[in-house]
Amino acid sequence: MTAAVIVVAAGSGSRLASSLPKAFVSLGRQPLLHYVVNRMSEWTRWASLVLVVPEGYEAPARALSSHVDSVHVVTGGETRGASVQSGLDALPAGVTHVLIHDAARLLMPLEVFDRVLDELETGAKAVIPHIPVVDTLVTVNGSSTQGDINRDALGAVQTPQGFDLELLRQAYASAAGEFTDDAAVMRSAGYDVVGVAGDPRGFKITYPDDLVRAETLLGENSVPLVAVAMDIHQFDSTEPLWLAGLEWPGEPGLSGHSDGDAVVHAIVDAILEAASLGDLGTHFGTLRPEFAGAKSRVFLEHTLGLLEEKSLQVSSVAVQIVANAPKIGPRREEAQVTLSGLVGAPVSISATTSDGLGFTGRGEGLLAIATAVLRRK
Ligand code: CTP
Ligand code: MG
């Protein structure tokens, strides 16, 4: 027998609400798919590994699997079924059995892969891992519920699911409609599906909290997310100056839509970048008329709301201002207290001049550079 593994990783992860597809979301220092590929590289029972990824992510998938031999990267489809089909089409000749695995179950122990393949070796045509259902179950009809479900007779299905390749291909060829997994396709074609013990560690990353759980299990939860961003504004003496969340009477202002507060803008950009949520333009650009002319603290509040949805929080922020004026020293404490209150974490401010050089040296504009450090809740 010659076994192949297909890892389906082409979903968007809509329930994760990230700007990246689920398989490319960071867990600690690496994208999710990295951990799946590494785990597969430690398992010696396959001859070929197929990674099915979203369109446009083929190159990064190749890069993160370049240290593993016999890997094929292919583009997935609109549905999980279509992605599985792409994977099946990419299998090299000679493969007799296939294990289909959700990338989102990155922590599935290799013992479970062994159990599934062992069953195929002893002649099973279709094999699924499942785990006991721990919660009491009811059927729900609107606001009414009905009990009496014997959960001892139920199992929650996981992956990898193993198949005789020829029979699976035939089953897919004659299948009509959408199936939630590949075993269901085999069942519809009349095959018996054998069950083996799964493992709770093979839970599927679905919601943001699942990322926190996976990072904890991987020991990656202590790694902070860090980004640096800068903002530059030109001086405009007809405007009042708003900087670092404070008004500075008598000082020339900064131009720009909103209040021109380059310090808050740099902080917002650094936070968005650290969270992989894009940048100021993504959220507050000209395509978002509801933010036209908004105070920069509105941007900050909105950004903190986005972090909350991703179960992230700001650990600290540091900002350096490069300008001839205003003199920051006398109001540094006040600015730090104000910004720390707005951000909900310590914000420190420093300032320097550029020794007369460049646009800051000529007094044409002001530059703010922010570093944001985030952590998972
Ligand atoms: N999958 C895929 N192609 C699709 C849809 C899903 O390869 N068109 C993969 C996912 O990448 C995942 C597995 O199938 O590894 C299980 O799907 P699910 O957990 O539902 O992932 P998503 O569909 O990405 O998430 P969501 O349903 O929240 O959008
Ligand atoms: Mg899905």
PDB file of N, CA and C in Angstrom, residues 113-163:
ATOM      1  N   PHE A 113      -3.178   9.482  13.425  1.00  0.00           N
ATOM      2  CA  PHE A 113      -2.841   9.173  12.030  1.00  0.00           C
ATOM      3  C   PHE A 113      -2.479   7.690  11.915  1.00  0.00           C
ATOM      4  N   ASP A 114      -1.704   7.210  12.896  1.00  0.00           N
ATOM      5  CA  ASP A 114      -1.314   5.782  12.892  1.00  0.00           C
ATOM      6  C   ASP A 114      -2.547   4.880  12.978  1.00  0.00           C
ATOM      7  N   ARG A 115      -3.465   5.206  13.889  1.00  0.00           N
ATOM      8  CA  ARG A 115      -4.651   4.357  14.058  1.00  0.00           C
ATOM      9  C   ARG A 115      -5.469   4.272  12.767  1.00  0.00           C
ATOM     10  N   VAL A 116      -5.622   5.422  12.111  1.00  0.00           N
ATOM     11  CA  VAL A 116      -6.422   5.444  10.876  1.00  0.00           C
ATOM     12  C   VAL A 116      -5.734   4.602   9.802  1.00  0.00           C
ATOM     13  N   LEU A 117      -4.430   4.791   9.656  1.00  0.00           N
ATOM     14  CA  LEU A 117      -3.715   4.058   8.610  1.00  0.00           C
ATOM     15  C   LEU A 117      -3.659   2.556   8.923  1.00  0.00           C
ATOM     16  N   ASP A 118      -3.518   2.204  10.213  1.00  0.00           N
ATOM     17  CA  ASP A 118      -3.518   0.786  10.613  1.00  0.00           C
ATOM     18  C   ASP A 118      -4.809   0.101  10.149  1.00  0.00           C
ATOM     19  N   GLU A 119      -5.938   0.775  10.332  1.00  0.00           N
ATOM     20  CA  GLU A 119      -7.235   0.199   9.917  1.00  0.00           C
ATOM     21  C   GLU A 119      -7.268  -0.012   8.400  1.00  0.00           C
ATOM     22  N   LEU A 120      -6.735   0.992   7.654  1.00  0.00           N
ATOM     23  CA  LEU A 120      -6.710   0.849   6.187  1.00  0.00           C
ATOM     24  C   LEU A 120      -5.844  -0.346   5.812  1.00  0.00           C
ATOM     25  N   GLU A 121      -4.740  -0.522   6.538  1.00  0.00           N
ATOM     26  CA  GLU A 121      -3.826  -1.639   6.237  1.00  0.00           C
ATOM     27  C   GLU A 121      -4.493  -2.988   6.462  1.00  0.00           C
ATOM     28  N   THR A 122      -5.409  -3.019   7.422  1.00  0.00           N
ATOM     29  CA  THR A 122      -6.090  -4.299   7.675  1.00  0.00           C
ATOM     30  C   THR A 122      -7.324  -4.447   6.787  1.00  0.00           C
ATOM     31  N   GLY A 123      -7.519  -3.541   5.822  1.00  0.00           N
ATOM     32  CA  GLY A 123      -8.553  -3.766   4.814  1.00  0.00           C
ATOM     33  C   GLY A 123      -9.757  -2.844   4.854  1.00  0.00           C
ATOM     34  N   ALA A 124      -9.815  -1.921   5.849  1.00  0.00           N
ATOM     35  CA  ALA A 124     -10.967  -0.998   5.879  1.00  0.00           C
ATOM     36  C   ALA A 124     -10.917  -0.098   4.639  1.00  0.00           C
ATOM     37  N   LYS A 125     -12.089   0.289   4.147  1.00  0.00           N
ATOM     38  CA  LYS A 125     -12.176   1.149   2.948  1.00  0.00           C
ATOM     39  C   LYS A 125     -12.324   2.627   3.325  1.00  0.00           C
ATOM     40  N   ALA A 126     -12.877   2.867   4.516  1.00  0.00           N
ATOM     41  CA  ALA A 126     -13.067   4.244   4.990  1.00  0.00           C
ATOM     42  C   ALA A 126     -12.943   4.237   6.505  1.00  0.00           C
ATOM     43  N   VAL A 127     -12.154   5.189   7.047  1.00  0.00           N
ATOM     44  CA  VAL A 127     -11.901   5.225   8.498  1.00  0.00           C
ATOM     45  C   VAL A 127     -11.996   6.664   8.995  1.00  0.00           C
ATOM     46  N   ILE A 128     -12.704   6.854  10.126  1.00  0.00           N
ATOM     47  CA  ILE A 128     -12.748   8.194  10.729  1.00  0.00           C
ATOM     48  C   ILE A 128     -12.366   8.118  12.208  1.00  0.00           C
ATOM     49  N   PRO A 129     -11.652   9.141  12.721  1.00  0.00           N
ATOM     50  CA  PRO A 129     -11.461   9.235  14.166  1.00  0.00           C
ATOM     51  C   PRO A 129     -12.638   9.997  14.779  1.00  0.00           C
ATOM     52  N   HIS A 130     -13.034   9.580  15.963  1.00  0.00           N
ATOM     53  CA  HIS A 130     -14.090  10.342  16.655  1.00  0.00           C
ATOM     54  C   HIS A 130     -13.823  10.336  18.134  1.00  0.00           C
ATOM     55  N   ILE A 131     -14.394  11.334  18.817  1.00  0.00           N
ATOM     56  CA  ILE A 131     -14.227  11.429  20.269  1.00  0.00           C
ATOM     57  C   ILE A 131     -15.600  11.443  20.925  1.00  0.00           C
ATOM     58  N   PRO A 132     -15.664  11.030  22.203  1.00  0.00           N
ATOM     59  CA  PRO A 132     -16.956  11.002  22.884  1.00  0.00           C
ATOM     60  C   PRO A 132     -17.554  12.409  22.977  1.00  0.00           C
ATOM     61  N   VAL A 133     -18.854  12.464  22.995  1.00  0.00           N
ATOM     62  CA  VAL A 133     -19.546  13.740  23.187  1.00  0.00           C
ATOM     63  C   VAL A 133     -19.677  13.940  24.698  1.00  0.00           C
ATOM     64  N   VAL A 134     -19.128  15.032  25.215  1.00  0.00           N
ATOM     65  CA  VAL A 134     -19.121  15.196  26.677  1.00  0.00           C
ATOM     66  C   VAL A 134     -20.331  15.963  27.192  1.00  0.00           C
ATOM     67  N   ASP A 135     -20.891  16.830  26.371  1.00  0.00           N
ATOM     68  CA  ASP A 135     -22.047  17.605  26.833  1.00  0.00           C
ATOM     69  C   ASP A 135     -23.328  16.799  26.672  1.00  0.00           C
ATOM     70  N   THR A 136     -24.312  17.067  27.537  1.00  0.00           N
ATOM     71  CA  THR A 136     -25.642  16.499  27.343  1.00  0.00           C
ATOM     72  C   THR A 136     -26.246  17.149  26.097  1.00  0.00           C
ATOM     73  N   LEU A 137     -26.915  16.354  25.287  1.00  0.00           N
ATOM     74  CA  LEU A 137     -27.442  16.877  24.026  1.00  0.00           C
ATOM     75  C   LEU A 137     -28.966  16.962  24.058  1.00  0.00           C
ATOM     76  N   VAL A 138     -29.483  17.943  23.356  1.00  0.00           N
ATOM     77  CA  VAL A 138     -30.934  18.078  23.180  1.00  0.00           C
ATOM     78  C   VAL A 138     -31.206  18.393  21.716  1.00  0.00           C
ATOM     79  N   THR A 139     -32.435  18.140  21.291  1.00  0.00           N
ATOM     80  CA  THR A 139     -32.843  18.679  20.001  1.00  0.00           C
ATOM     81  C   THR A 139     -33.536  20.012  20.274  1.00  0.00           C
ATOM     82  N   VAL A 140     -33.290  20.982  19.397  1.00  0.00           N
ATOM     83  CA  VAL A 140     -33.781  22.337  19.619  1.00  0.00           C
ATOM     84  C   VAL A 140     -34.797  22.676  18.548  1.00  0.00           C
ATOM     85  N   ASN A 141     -35.933  23.173  18.987  1.00  0.00           N
ATOM     86  CA  ASN A 141     -36.961  23.606  18.048  1.00  0.00           C
ATOM     87  C   ASN A 141     -37.442  24.972  18.509  1.00  0.00           C
ATOM     88  N   GLY A 142     -36.904  26.017  17.911  1.00  0.00           N
ATOM     89  CA  GLY A 142     -37.208  27.372  18.378  1.00  0.00           C
ATOM     90  C   GLY A 142     -36.749  27.511  19.815  1.00  0.00           C
ATOM     91  N   SER A 143     -37.663  27.925  20.716  1.00  0.00           N
ATOM     92  CA  SER A 143     -37.274  28.095  22.118  1.00  0.00           C
ATOM     93  C   SER A 143     -37.530  26.815  22.920  1.00  0.00           C
ATOM     94  N   SER A 144     -38.039  25.774  22.246  1.00  0.00           N
ATOM     95  CA  SER A 144     -38.329  24.537  22.979  1.00  0.00           C
ATOM     96  C   SER A 144     -37.228  23.501  22.744  1.00  0.00           C
ATOM     97  N   THR A 145     -36.936  22.706  23.758  1.00  0.00           N
ATOM     98  CA  THR A 145     -35.880  21.688  23.642  1.00  0.00           C
ATOM     99  C   THR A 145     -36.416  20.321  24.034  1.00  0.00           C
ATOM    100  N   GLN A 146     -35.807  19.295  23.494  1.00  0.00           N
ATOM    101  CA  GLN A 146     -36.215  17.933  23.817  1.00  0.00           C
ATOM    102  C   GLN A 146     -34.974  17.093  24.153  1.00  0.00           C
ATOM    103  N   GLY A 147     -35.050  16.315  25.199  1.00  0.00           N
ATOM    104  CA  GLY A 147     -33.891  15.559  25.669  1.00  0.00           C
ATOM    105  C   GLY A 147     -33.918  14.114  25.220  1.00  0.00           C
ATOM    106  N   ASP A 148     -33.456  13.230  26.141  1.00  0.00           N
ATOM    107  CA  ASP A 148     -33.482  11.782  25.876  1.00  0.00           C
ATOM    108  C   ASP A 148     -32.603  11.362  24.712  1.00  0.00           C
ATOM    109  N   ILE A 149     -31.504  12.062  24.510  1.00  0.00           N
ATOM    110  CA  ILE A 149     -30.566  11.613  23.482  1.00  0.00           C
ATOM    111  C   ILE A 149     -29.463  10.829  24.183  1.00  0.00           C
ATOM    112  N   ASN A 150     -29.245   9.608  23.751  1.00  0.00           N
ATOM    113  CA  ASN A 150     -28.219   8.777  24.375  1.00  0.00           C
ATOM    114  C   ASN A 150     -26.856   9.140  23.798  1.00  0.00           C
ATOM    115  N   ARG A 151     -26.114   9.960  24.548  1.00  0.00           N
ATOM    116  CA  ARG A 151     -24.852  10.443  23.977  1.00  0.00           C
ATOM    117  C   ARG A 151     -23.795   9.341  23.930  1.00  0.00           C
ATOM    118  N   ASP A 152     -23.989   8.251  24.700  1.00  0.00           N
ATOM    119  CA  ASP A 152     -23.014   7.147  24.633  1.00  0.00           C
ATOM    120  C   ASP A 152     -22.964   6.555  23.230  1.00  0.00           C
ATOM    121  N   ALA A 153     -24.040   6.716  22.483  1.00  0.00           N
ATOM    122  CA  ALA A 153     -24.088   6.149  21.134  1.00  0.00           C
ATOM    123  C   ALA A 153     -23.617   7.161  20.084  1.00  0.00           C
ATOM    124  N   LEU A 154     -23.122   8.322  20.553  1.00  0.00           N
ATOM    125  CA  LEU A 154     -22.731   9.371  19.590  1.00  0.00           C
ATOM    126  C   LEU A 154     -21.227   9.643  19.644  1.00  0.00           C
ATOM    127  N   GLY A 155     -20.680  10.114  18.547  1.00  0.00           N
ATOM    128  CA  GLY A 155     -19.274  10.505  18.505  1.00  0.00           C
ATOM    129  C   GLY A 155     -19.135  11.796  17.722  1.00  0.00           C
ATOM    130  N   ALA A 156     -18.163  12.625  18.101  1.00  0.00           N
ATOM    131  CA  ALA A 156     -17.862  13.842  17.340  1.00  0.00           C
ATOM    132  C   ALA A 156     -16.712  13.505  16.387  1.00  0.00           C
ATOM    133  N   VAL A 157     -16.931  13.780  15.099  1.00  0.00           N
ATOM    134  CA  VAL A 157     -16.000  13.311  14.058  1.00  0.00           C
ATOM    135  C   VAL A 157     -14.859  14.310  13.872  1.00  0.00           C
ATOM    136  N   GLN A 158     -13.648  13.763  13.715  1.00  0.00           N
ATOM    137  CA  GLN A 158     -12.460  14.590  13.472  1.00  0.00           C
ATOM    138  C   GLN A 158     -11.804  14.181  12.151  1.00  0.00           C
ATOM    139  N   THR A 159     -10.621  14.679  11.934  1.00  0.00           N
ATOM    140  CA  THR A 159      -9.790  14.218  10.813  1.00  0.00           C
ATOM    141  C   THR A 159      -8.432  13.873  11.403  1.00  0.00           C
ATOM    142  N   PRO A 160      -7.560  13.085  10.768  1.00  0.00           N
ATOM    143  CA  PRO A 160      -7.598  12.637   9.368  1.00  0.00           C
ATOM    144  C   PRO A 160      -8.600  11.502   9.138  1.00  0.00           C
ATOM    145  N   GLN A 161      -9.240  11.574   7.987  1.00  0.00           N
ATOM    146  CA  GLN A 161     -10.122  10.490   7.552  1.00  0.00           C
ATOM    147  C   GLN A 161      -9.380   9.725   6.448  1.00  0.00           C
ATOM    148  N   GLY A 162      -9.394   8.396   6.560  1.00  0.00           N
ATOM    149  CA  GLY A 162      -8.605   7.581   5.629  1.00  0.00           C
ATOM    150  C   GLY A 162      -9.481   6.794   4.662  1.00  0.00           C
ATOM    151  N   PHE A 163      -8.994   6.645   3.436  1.00  0.00           N
ATOM    152  CA  PHE A 163      -9.801   5.979   2.402  1.00  0.00           C
ATOM    153  C   PHE A 163      -8.952   5.150   1.450  1.00  0.00           C
TER     154      PHE A 163
END
